[in-house]
Amino acid sequence: MSKYKEDELPLYQQGKKETWTSVSDIGKVIYGKKVTVSDYLNVEDSFVEGIKAFMTCTKSTQLTIKQLEKPLQIEVIKADVIQKGFSSNYNNMMFNLYQLLEKGAKVNFDEIEHLIRLALREYIWVQLESDSMFIRFDYDYYVDIGATVRCDEAVQQVRTIGLSINLWEEPYPFYSSTQE
């Protein structure tokens, strides 16, 4: 999944149209338009909805943290949230989850939204797994999702909410960290 349309491919500067690629772009003028918190949150909300669609399809009620990088102190994250202008009641839940995150921890369906926001805002890097799916957050709003079942409805939902998705014909080259 990604936020980019065909004419906005930021990877390796291939796109024809300049676009924002990071939470750090909030406040910058890109392609003649200032990137607002609202612009950012619309994309973030779309990722939450898309990932939850895949969790529903695969019947994944919780995901296990298999890989985690948590380089920032909570005080730095709180200050950044304020500086960027995020004002929402879910921030405290996001902060609480951040403090509990560790490799091997389980994140349930209700908590996943906060983890997604932490990852997209570049406060953490994480890879998640269940028996039927995995999620890996990459840079620049690319999220890899693999599933053991076809999720045509989730794919359509992702496209309907405005995100792009590339489907692989072959199995994704992924080996569960439990198989190491």
Short mmCIF file of C-alpha atoms in Angstrom, two decimals, residues 16-17 21-24 32 45 60-61 70 77-78 81-82 99 125 127 148 150 152 164 168-169 171:
data_model
loop_
_atom_site.label_atom_id
_atom_site.label_comp_id
_atom_site.label_asym_id
_atom_site.label_seq_id
_atom_site.Cartn_x
_atom_site.Cartn_y
_atom_site.Cartn_z
CA LYS A 16 6.10 13.40 -12.80
CA LYS A 17 4.41 15.30 -9.99
CA THR A 21 6.55 12.03 1.48
CA SER A 22 6.79 12.42 5.25
CA VAL A 23 5.12 13.75 8.35
CA SER A 24 8.02 16.21 8.43
CA GLY A 32 2.28 24.95 -4.92
CA ASP A 45 -6.66 7.69 8.52
CA SER A 60 -6.42 -11.33 12.57
CA THR A 61 -7.68 -10.03 15.90
CA LYS A 70 11.99 2.53 19.09
CA ILE A 77 7.38 12.30 20.73
CA LYS A 78 5.03 14.36 22.91
CA VAL A 81 3.03 15.97 18.38
CA ILE A 82 2.44 19.43 19.87
CA GLN A 99 5.68 2.92 26.29
CA TRP A 125 9.77 1.08 12.79
CA GLN A 127 7.04 -5.47 11.57
CA THR A 148 -2.24 -16.27 3.40
CA ARG A 150 -6.94 -13.65 -1.04
CA ASP A 152 -10.02 -8.96 -2.87
CA SER A 164 -2.49 2.61 -4.20
CA TRP A 168 2.28 -9.68 -6.46
CA GLU A 169 1.67 -12.69 -8.66
CA PRO A 171 4.43 -15.23 -3.03
#
